[in-house]
Short mmCIF file of C-alpha atoms in Angstrom, two decimals:
data_model
loop_
_atom_site.label_atom_id
_atom_site.label_comp_id
_atom_site.label_asym_id
_atom_site.label_seq_id
_atom_site.Cartn_x
_atom_site.Cartn_y
_atom_site.Cartn_z
CA MET A 144 -9.89 -9.33 35.66
CA ALA A 145 -11.62 -6.05 35.01
CA ARG A 146 -13.21 -7.54 31.84
CA THR A 147 -14.52 -10.58 33.86
CA LEU A 148 -16.21 -8.28 36.33
CA ILE A 149 -17.73 -5.97 33.63
CA LEU A 150 -19.09 -9.04 31.91
CA LEU A 151 -20.56 -10.61 35.15
CA PHE A 152 -22.14 -7.29 36.18
CA ALA A 153 -23.58 -6.76 32.69
CA LEU A 154 -25.02 -10.28 32.66
CA ALA A 155 -26.43 -10.02 36.11
CA GLY A 156 -27.92 -6.58 35.38
CA THR A 157 -29.50 -7.81 32.18
CA TRP A 158 -31.15 -10.75 33.97
CA LEU A 159 -32.48 -8.57 36.80
CA VAL A 160 -34.01 -6.04 34.33
CA TRP A 161 -35.47 -8.68 32.11
CA SER A 162 -36.89 -10.97 34.76
CA GLY A 163 -38.77 -8.32 36.83
CA LEU A 164 -39.66 -10.83 39.50
CA TYR A 165 -37.55 -11.04 42.52
CA LYS A 166 -38.01 -14.42 44.20
CA PRO A 167 -35.40 -16.83 45.57
CA LEU A 168 -36.07 -19.29 42.77
CA LEU A 169 -35.54 -16.77 40.09
CA PHE A 170 -32.38 -15.45 41.63
CA GLY A 171 -31.06 -18.96 41.68
CA LEU A 172 -31.86 -19.46 38.03
CA GLY A 173 -30.25 -16.12 37.33
CA VAL A 174 -27.05 -17.16 39.05
CA LEU A 175 -27.01 -20.39 37.07
CA SER A 176 -27.57 -18.78 33.74
CA VAL A 177 -24.96 -16.11 34.41
CA ALA A 178 -22.49 -18.87 35.24
CA LEU A 179 -23.43 -20.81 32.10
CA THR A 180 -23.10 -17.68 29.83
CA TYR A 181 -19.76 -16.83 31.53
CA TRP A 182 -18.46 -20.36 30.83
CA LEU A 183 -19.61 -20.19 27.25
CA CYS A 184 -17.88 -16.76 26.84
CA LEU A 185 -14.70 -18.22 28.22
CA ARG A 186 -14.86 -21.18 25.88
CA MET A 187 -15.46 -18.90 22.80
CA GLY A 188 -12.48 -16.67 23.72
CA LEU A 189 -14.64 -13.61 24.02
CA LEU A 190 -12.66 -12.23 26.94
CA ARG A 191 -9.55 -11.81 24.89
CA ARG A 192 -8.32 -8.25 24.87
CA GLU A 193 -8.82 -7.54 21.19
CA VAL A 194 -12.35 -8.93 21.10
CA PHE A 195 -13.72 -7.59 24.39
CA ALA A 196 -12.88 -3.97 23.60
CA LEU A 197 -15.38 -1.66 25.19
CA ASP A 198 -12.96 1.23 24.81
CA LEU A 199 -13.63 1.07 21.10
CA VAL A 200 -17.22 2.13 21.49
CA PRO A 201 -16.71 5.78 22.11
CA ARG A 202 -14.20 5.93 19.29
CA LEU A 203 -16.67 4.21 16.94
CA LEU A 204 -19.52 6.65 17.59
CA GLY A 205 -18.38 9.14 14.91
CA PHE A 206 -18.00 6.32 12.37
CA TRP A 207 -21.49 5.02 13.19
CA ALA A 208 -22.93 8.49 12.67
CA SER A 209 -21.35 8.72 9.23
CA LEU A 210 -22.54 5.17 8.56
CA VAL A 211 -26.13 6.11 9.35
CA VAL A 212 -25.99 8.90 6.65
CA ASP A 213 -24.61 6.39 4.15
CA ILE A 214 -27.37 3.83 4.94
CA VAL A 215 -30.18 6.37 4.69
CA ARG A 216 -28.85 7.59 1.33
CA SER A 217 -28.39 4.19 -0.20
CA ASN A 218 -31.82 3.08 1.23
CA LEU A 219 -33.45 5.87 -0.82
CA VAL A 220 -31.46 4.89 -3.97
CA VAL A 221 -32.48 1.21 -3.70
CA ALA A 222 -36.10 2.09 -2.91
CA ARG A 223 -36.20 4.19 -6.11
CA ILE A 224 -34.68 1.40 -8.15
CA VAL A 225 -37.16 -1.13 -6.87
CA LEU A 226 -40.14 1.18 -7.56
CA THR A 227 -38.99 2.00 -11.08
CA PRO A 228 -40.87 -0.21 -13.54
CA SER A 229 -37.95 -0.94 -15.71
CA LEU A 230 -35.82 -2.08 -12.71
CA PRO A 231 -32.61 -0.25 -13.75
CA ILE A 232 -30.01 -2.48 -12.10
CA SER A 233 -26.50 -3.22 -13.36
CA PRO A 234 -25.03 -5.82 -10.95
CA THR A 235 -21.25 -5.54 -10.60
CA LEU A 236 -18.62 -7.39 -8.63
CA VAL A 237 -15.80 -5.26 -7.14
CA GLN A 238 -12.66 -6.33 -5.39
CA LEU A 239 -11.52 -4.07 -2.50
CA GLU A 240 -8.19 -4.14 -0.78
CA PRO A 241 -8.72 -2.34 2.53
CA SER A 242 -5.86 -0.75 4.14
CA LEU A 243 -7.14 -1.88 7.59
CA LYS A 244 -4.95 -4.62 9.05
CA GLY A 245 -6.59 -5.55 12.40
CA GLN A 246 -9.22 -8.29 12.71
CA VAL A 247 -11.74 -6.05 14.49
CA GLY A 248 -11.40 -3.31 11.83
CA ARG A 249 -11.76 -5.75 8.90
CA ALA A 250 -14.79 -7.45 10.45
CA THR A 251 -16.37 -4.04 11.18
CA LEU A 252 -15.68 -2.83 7.62
CA ALA A 253 -17.13 -5.92 5.99
CA ASN A 254 -20.22 -5.72 8.20
CA SER A 255 -20.67 -1.98 7.49
CA ILE A 256 -20.41 -2.63 3.74
CA THR A 257 -23.03 -5.39 3.99
CA LEU A 258 -25.42 -3.35 6.24
CA THR A 259 -25.55 -0.60 3.60
CA PRO A 260 -28.11 -1.67 0.98
CA SER A 261 -26.76 -1.84 -2.63
CA THR A 262 -23.42 -3.36 -1.43
CA VAL A 263 -22.98 -6.87 -0.04
CA THR A 264 -19.63 -8.40 1.02
CA LEU A 265 -19.50 -11.87 -0.42
CA ASP A 266 -16.09 -12.96 0.58
CA ALA A 267 -13.52 -11.39 3.00
CA HIS A 268 -10.90 -14.07 3.10
CA GLU A 269 -7.15 -13.49 2.38
CA GLY A 270 -7.20 -9.73 2.72
CA VAL A 271 -9.31 -8.97 -0.30
CA PHE A 272 -13.05 -8.09 -0.06
CA LEU A 273 -15.36 -9.27 -2.81
CA VAL A 274 -18.30 -6.94 -2.91
CA HIS A 275 -21.39 -7.35 -4.96
CA CYS A 276 -23.05 -4.03 -5.93
CA LEU A 277 -26.49 -3.51 -7.22
CA THR A 278 -25.62 -0.95 -9.76
CA ARG A 279 -22.45 0.29 -11.58
CA ASP A 280 -22.78 3.61 -9.81
CA SER A 281 -22.83 2.04 -6.40
CA ALA A 282 -19.73 0.07 -7.37
CA CYS A 283 -17.90 3.19 -8.29
CA GLU A 284 -19.05 4.80 -5.08
CA ILE A 285 -17.83 2.05 -2.80
CA ARG A 286 -14.53 1.81 -4.73
CA ASP A 287 -13.90 5.53 -4.17
CA SER A 288 -15.57 5.67 -0.79
CA ASP A 289 -13.50 6.79 2.15
CA ILE A 290 -15.29 4.37 4.52
CA GLY A 291 -12.10 2.42 5.11
CA ARG A 292 -10.18 5.56 5.95
CA ARG A 293 -12.89 6.75 8.28
CA LEU A 294 -12.78 3.36 10.12
CA ARG A 295 -9.01 3.47 10.25
CA ASN A 296 -9.11 6.95 11.79
CA ALA A 297 -11.38 5.58 14.49
CA LEU A 298 -9.75 2.25 15.06
CA GLY A 299 -6.04 2.56 14.29
CA ASP A 300 -4.47 -0.87 13.91
CA ARG A 301 -6.99 -2.84 15.86
CA MET B 9 -54.02 12.35 19.30
CA SER B 10 -51.11 14.30 20.71
CA TRP B 11 -48.25 15.44 18.48
CA LEU B 12 -46.11 12.54 19.70
CA ASP B 13 -48.75 10.10 18.40
CA TRP B 14 -48.64 11.86 15.02
CA VAL B 15 -44.90 11.69 14.87
CA SER B 16 -44.84 7.96 15.64
CA ALA B 17 -47.67 7.29 13.19
CA ILE B 18 -45.72 9.03 10.50
CA LEU B 19 -42.56 7.22 11.35
CA GLY B 20 -44.45 3.92 11.44
CA CYS B 21 -45.94 4.45 8.03
CA LEU B 22 -42.50 5.44 6.57
CA GLY B 23 -40.98 2.27 8.06
CA GLY B 24 -43.85 0.19 6.71
CA PHE B 25 -43.24 1.78 3.25
CA PHE B 26 -39.57 0.71 3.32
CA VAL B 27 -40.50 -2.75 4.57
CA LEU B 28 -43.05 -3.08 1.78
CA VAL B 29 -40.53 -1.86 -0.94
CA GLY B 30 -37.98 -4.34 0.40
CA GLY B 31 -40.60 -7.10 0.05
CA ILE B 32 -41.56 -5.99 -3.46
CA GLY B 33 -37.87 -5.87 -4.42
CA ALA B 34 -37.18 -9.42 -3.06
CA LEU B 35 -39.90 -10.55 -5.42
CA ARG B 36 -38.87 -8.45 -8.43
CA MET B 37 -35.11 -8.82 -8.50
CA PRO B 38 -33.67 -11.30 -10.94
CA ASP B 39 -31.14 -13.29 -8.89
CA LEU B 40 -30.18 -14.13 -5.34
CA TYR B 41 -27.51 -11.42 -4.87
CA THR B 42 -29.71 -8.60 -6.05
CA ARG B 43 -32.57 -9.89 -3.83
CA MET B 44 -30.18 -9.61 -0.83
CA HIS B 45 -29.98 -5.86 -1.44
CA ALA B 46 -33.73 -5.63 -1.26
CA SER B 47 -33.84 -7.68 1.88
CA SER B 48 -31.26 -5.40 3.61
CA LEU B 49 -33.52 -2.44 2.79
CA THR B 50 -36.12 -3.87 5.21
CA ASP B 51 -33.49 -4.78 7.74
CA THR B 52 -32.09 -1.31 8.14
CA LEU B 53 -34.24 1.66 7.53
CA GLY B 54 -37.62 -0.22 7.67
CA SER B 55 -36.94 -1.95 10.93
CA MET B 56 -35.31 1.07 12.55
CA LEU B 57 -38.12 3.45 11.63
CA ILE B 58 -40.79 1.13 13.02
CA LEU B 59 -38.81 0.42 16.16
CA GLY B 60 -38.20 4.15 16.53
CA ALA B 61 -41.95 4.80 16.26
CA LEU B 62 -42.69 2.22 18.90
CA MET B 63 -39.96 3.79 21.14
CA LEU B 64 -41.69 7.10 20.99
CA GLN B 65 -44.87 5.38 22.16
CA GLY B 66 -42.97 3.58 24.95
CA GLY B 67 -41.46 6.73 26.42
CA ALA B 68 -38.84 6.42 29.11
CA SER B 69 -39.74 2.92 30.31
CA LEU B 70 -38.59 -0.74 30.33
CA GLU B 71 -40.38 -1.19 27.01
CA THR B 72 -38.07 1.35 25.37
CA LEU B 73 -35.03 -0.43 26.78
CA LYS B 74 -36.25 -3.74 25.33
CA LEU B 75 -36.92 -2.09 21.89
CA CYS B 76 -33.38 -0.64 22.05
CA ALA B 77 -32.07 -4.19 22.66
CA ILE B 78 -34.07 -5.50 19.69
CA ALA B 79 -32.83 -2.69 17.49
CA ILE B 80 -29.23 -3.17 18.42
CA PHE B 81 -29.43 -6.96 18.03
CA LEU B 82 -31.03 -6.57 14.51
CA LEU B 83 -28.37 -4.13 13.46
CA PHE B 84 -25.51 -6.32 14.59
CA THR B 85 -26.91 -9.70 13.35
CA SER B 86 -28.42 -8.81 10.02
CA PRO B 87 -25.13 -8.11 8.20
CA VAL B 88 -23.69 -11.30 9.75
CA SER B 89 -26.42 -13.48 8.44
CA ALA B 90 -26.37 -11.69 5.08
CA TYR B 91 -22.67 -12.34 4.83
CA ALA B 92 -23.11 -15.93 5.85
CA LEU B 93 -25.72 -16.39 3.18
CA GLY B 94 -23.84 -14.57 0.49
CA ASN B 95 -20.62 -16.32 1.39
CA ALA B 96 -22.28 -19.79 1.43
CA ALA B 97 -23.88 -19.16 -1.94
CA TRP B 98 -20.67 -17.82 -3.46
CA LEU B 99 -18.53 -20.77 -2.12
CA SER B 100 -21.05 -23.25 -3.44
CA GLY B 101 -20.55 -21.93 -7.00
CA HIS B 102 -23.58 -19.66 -7.24
CA ARG B 103 -22.51 -16.87 -9.64
CA PRO B 104 -24.26 -13.47 -9.87
CA LEU B 105 -25.76 -12.05 -12.97
CA GLU B 106 -23.43 -9.38 -14.42
CA TRP B 107 -24.28 -6.24 -16.34
CA ASP B 108 -22.99 -6.20 -19.90
CA PRO B 109 -22.45 -2.62 -20.93
CA GLU B 110 -22.38 -3.55 -24.64
CA ARG B 111 -25.65 -5.38 -24.72
CA GLU B 112 -27.17 -3.09 -22.08
CA GLN B 113 -28.66 -5.95 -20.06
CA ASP B 114 -27.93 -8.50 -17.34
CA VAL B 115 -26.25 -11.64 -18.59
CA ALA B 116 -25.40 -14.88 -16.74
CA PRO B 117 -21.65 -15.47 -16.56
CA MET C 1115 -54.74 2.44 15.80
CA ILE C 1116 -51.54 4.35 15.31
CA PHE C 1117 -49.60 1.49 13.86
CA ALA C 1118 -52.33 0.18 11.48
CA GLY C 1119 -50.29 1.24 8.42
CA ALA C 1120 -47.08 -0.22 9.70
CA ILE C 1121 -48.69 -3.55 10.67
CA ALA C 1122 -50.49 -3.91 7.34
CA ALA C 1123 -47.23 -3.25 5.47
CA ILE C 1124 -45.45 -5.83 7.58
CA ALA C 1125 -48.07 -8.48 7.01
CA VAL C 1126 -48.20 -7.90 3.20
CA THR C 1127 -44.29 -8.12 3.18
CA MET C 1128 -44.45 -11.45 5.05
CA LEU C 1129 -46.75 -12.70 2.40
CA LEU C 1130 -44.41 -11.56 -0.32
CA ALA C 1131 -41.47 -13.27 1.49
CA LEU C 1132 -43.54 -16.43 1.67
CA VAL C 1133 -44.08 -16.26 -2.11
CA ARG C 1134 -40.37 -15.88 -2.64
CA ALA C 1135 -39.72 -18.78 -0.23
CA LEU C 1136 -42.05 -20.98 -2.29
CA ALA C 1137 -40.77 -19.86 -5.68
CA GLY C 1138 -37.09 -20.33 -4.86
CA PRO C 1139 -35.50 -21.18 -7.20
CA SER C 1140 -32.29 -21.99 -5.26
CA VAL C 1141 -32.03 -23.11 -1.62
CA TYR C 1142 -30.33 -19.78 -0.84
CA ASP C 1143 -33.27 -17.80 -2.01
CA ARG C 1144 -35.48 -19.78 0.23
CA VAL C 1145 -33.13 -19.13 3.23
CA LEU C 1146 -33.05 -15.48 2.39
CA ALA C 1147 -36.81 -15.39 2.29
CA VAL C 1148 -37.22 -17.24 5.54
CA ASN C 1149 -34.72 -14.88 7.21
CA MET C 1150 -36.80 -11.95 5.91
CA PHE C 1151 -39.96 -13.61 7.17
CA GLY C 1152 -38.30 -13.94 10.66
CA THR C 1153 -37.21 -10.37 10.91
CA LYS C 1154 -40.74 -9.26 9.87
CA THR C 1155 -42.15 -11.48 12.58
CA VAL C 1156 -39.97 -9.69 15.16
CA LEU C 1157 -41.29 -6.29 13.97
CA LEU C 1158 -44.82 -7.64 13.95
CA LEU C 1159 -44.51 -8.95 17.49
CA ALA C 1160 -43.00 -5.63 18.72
CA ALA C 1161 -45.83 -3.64 17.09
CA PHE C 1162 -48.45 -5.95 18.41
CA ALA C 1163 -47.05 -5.43 21.91
CA PHE C 1164 -48.12 -1.85 21.64
CA VAL C 1165 -51.43 -2.47 19.92
CA ALA C 1166 -52.52 -5.02 22.51
CA ASP C 1167 -50.73 -3.19 25.34
CA ARG C 1168 -48.95 -6.39 26.34
CA GLY C 1169 -45.32 -5.66 27.25
CA ASP C 1170 -44.40 -9.29 27.41
CA TYR C 1171 -44.67 -9.58 23.59
CA LEU C 1172 -41.35 -7.57 23.42
CA ASP C 1173 -39.61 -10.48 25.20
CA LEU C 1174 -41.12 -12.84 22.61
CA ALA C 1175 -39.88 -10.54 19.85
CA LEU C 1176 -36.31 -10.57 21.32
CA ALA C 1177 -36.35 -14.29 21.75
CA TYR C 1178 -37.59 -14.73 18.21
CA ALA C 1179 -34.76 -12.45 16.85
CA LEU C 1180 -32.27 -14.66 18.66
CA ILE C 1181 -33.79 -17.92 17.35
CA ASN C 1182 -34.07 -16.58 13.88
CA PHE C 1183 -30.44 -15.55 13.70
CA ILE C 1184 -29.07 -18.80 15.16
CA GLY C 1185 -31.55 -20.80 12.88
CA VAL C 1186 -30.37 -19.16 9.67
CA LEU C 1187 -26.75 -19.76 10.59
CA ALA C 1188 -27.39 -23.33 11.50
CA VAL C 1189 -29.27 -24.01 8.26
CA LEU C 1190 -26.48 -22.41 6.21
CA GLU C 1191 -23.92 -24.48 8.00
CA PHE C 1192 -25.93 -27.58 7.29
CA PHE C 1193 -26.12 -26.85 3.59
CA ARG C 1194 -22.45 -26.25 3.61
CA GLN C 1195 -21.50 -29.54 5.15
CA ARG C 1196 -24.74 -31.47 4.38
CA ARG C 1197 -24.62 -32.96 7.86
CA TRP C 1198 -24.78 -31.90 11.43
CA GLY C 1199 -21.60 -31.56 13.50
CA HIS C 1200 -18.02 -31.47 12.37
CA VAL C 1201 -16.55 -33.47 9.46
CA PRO C 1202 -13.94 -35.64 11.29
CA GLN C 1203 -10.40 -34.84 10.14
CA VAL C 1204 -8.94 -38.28 9.96
CA ALA C 1205 -5.20 -38.91 9.67
CA ASP C 1206 -3.91 -41.22 6.91
CA GLY C 1207 -4.30 -45.02 7.30
CA SER C 1208 -7.85 -44.83 8.52
CA ASP C 1209 -10.78 -46.13 6.56
CA MET C 1210 -13.07 -43.39 7.76
CA GLN C 1211 -13.83 -41.21 4.71
CA PRO C 1212 -15.79 -37.96 4.99
CA THR C 1213 -18.65 -37.96 2.58
CA PRO C 1214 -18.20 -35.65 -0.49
CA HIS C 1215 -19.60 -32.27 0.00
CA ALA C 1216 -22.67 -31.14 -1.68
CA ASN C 1217 -21.18 -27.84 -2.67
CA ASP C 1218 -21.09 -28.57 -6.37
CA ARG C 1219 -24.87 -28.82 -6.73
CA THR C 1220 -26.29 -26.79 -9.52
CA GLU C 1221 -29.21 -24.40 -9.22
CA GLY C 1222 -32.52 -26.00 -9.31
CA ASP C 1223 -31.99 -29.36 -7.80
CA ASP C 1224 -31.90 -27.99 -4.19
CA SER C 1225 -34.66 -30.13 -2.75
CA ARG C 1226 -32.71 -33.39 -2.80
CA ALA C 1227 -29.13 -34.52 -3.25
CA SER C 1228 -28.22 -34.79 -6.82
CA SER C 1229 -28.28 -38.53 -7.15
CA PRO C 1230 -29.47 -40.13 -10.41
#
């Protein structure tokens, strides 16, 4: 119930901020589109407890901060590789077996790995991540990285 | 120009640099999966620096809120579409080049 | 013109992405290039909103980001199934056969189905 109210208020607020014109016709359209979006969210199962998890956001803030550091560092590495005339890449495939068990945690981990340049998750089915790395060094780095442990500290078993 | 203008001009040029490097990388890299790394270069630091520079120009206004929405949306969707692309290519039998330490070069599997 | 450098870099990168989209060689390279082109369009629209002092371009940028994301996912799904919509899961005894998937195509013949 609380989740429904939060979603409806967020949708209505977004509409009001974005439209900027306050006339009866636009209010009517806003009510219609909020109702349509709410129906779609229900159909997609977005209101289930483990998916609609706003309480995770404050716990993830620390993880996101550490992710930003990772992203900036690997951006610089990849930029240097691209600008080196000899293009010193050594593409490597790595299999990772994350200790995270929850769906939200696995999805967040796979997306974090993909968001970092020089590592792309290719397959995340059946509990094993297949990660493509741009260089052998980045492969070693992601294998020894504590990104999974950091995420587990933030999320627990979610 | 005030100091805020200078800061946002510098951030904008830095972001433009990363975007350009990503574009060059997407052209130079030898196969699909390595090109995806270059493309994610433009999606992360390039986009965020440019949007940050624009936010400094927007100040505390509706424009900044919209730029935040764009930045968050890009940050959440770009790994999803990169994963969808990589996964679709992998499942369709596309195999990456792999580095052969003995021959010191990339070889097709 | 504070953002002249950024806009020039974005425009050049869009050109590079177009070259990659035309060069291919596989269909996934093209999708990657089109996706890059789309995100650069979002950035260009956002920067142009400030250069031209037209705040409504930011709404266009956001809408373009949405369309780009959905479009890339839809195109990938289309290449996975080679048809729109779901492949019908038929029980035995029916003569409805799903068409064979196009997943075993080789690199290079991406522009058409691999029929002789």
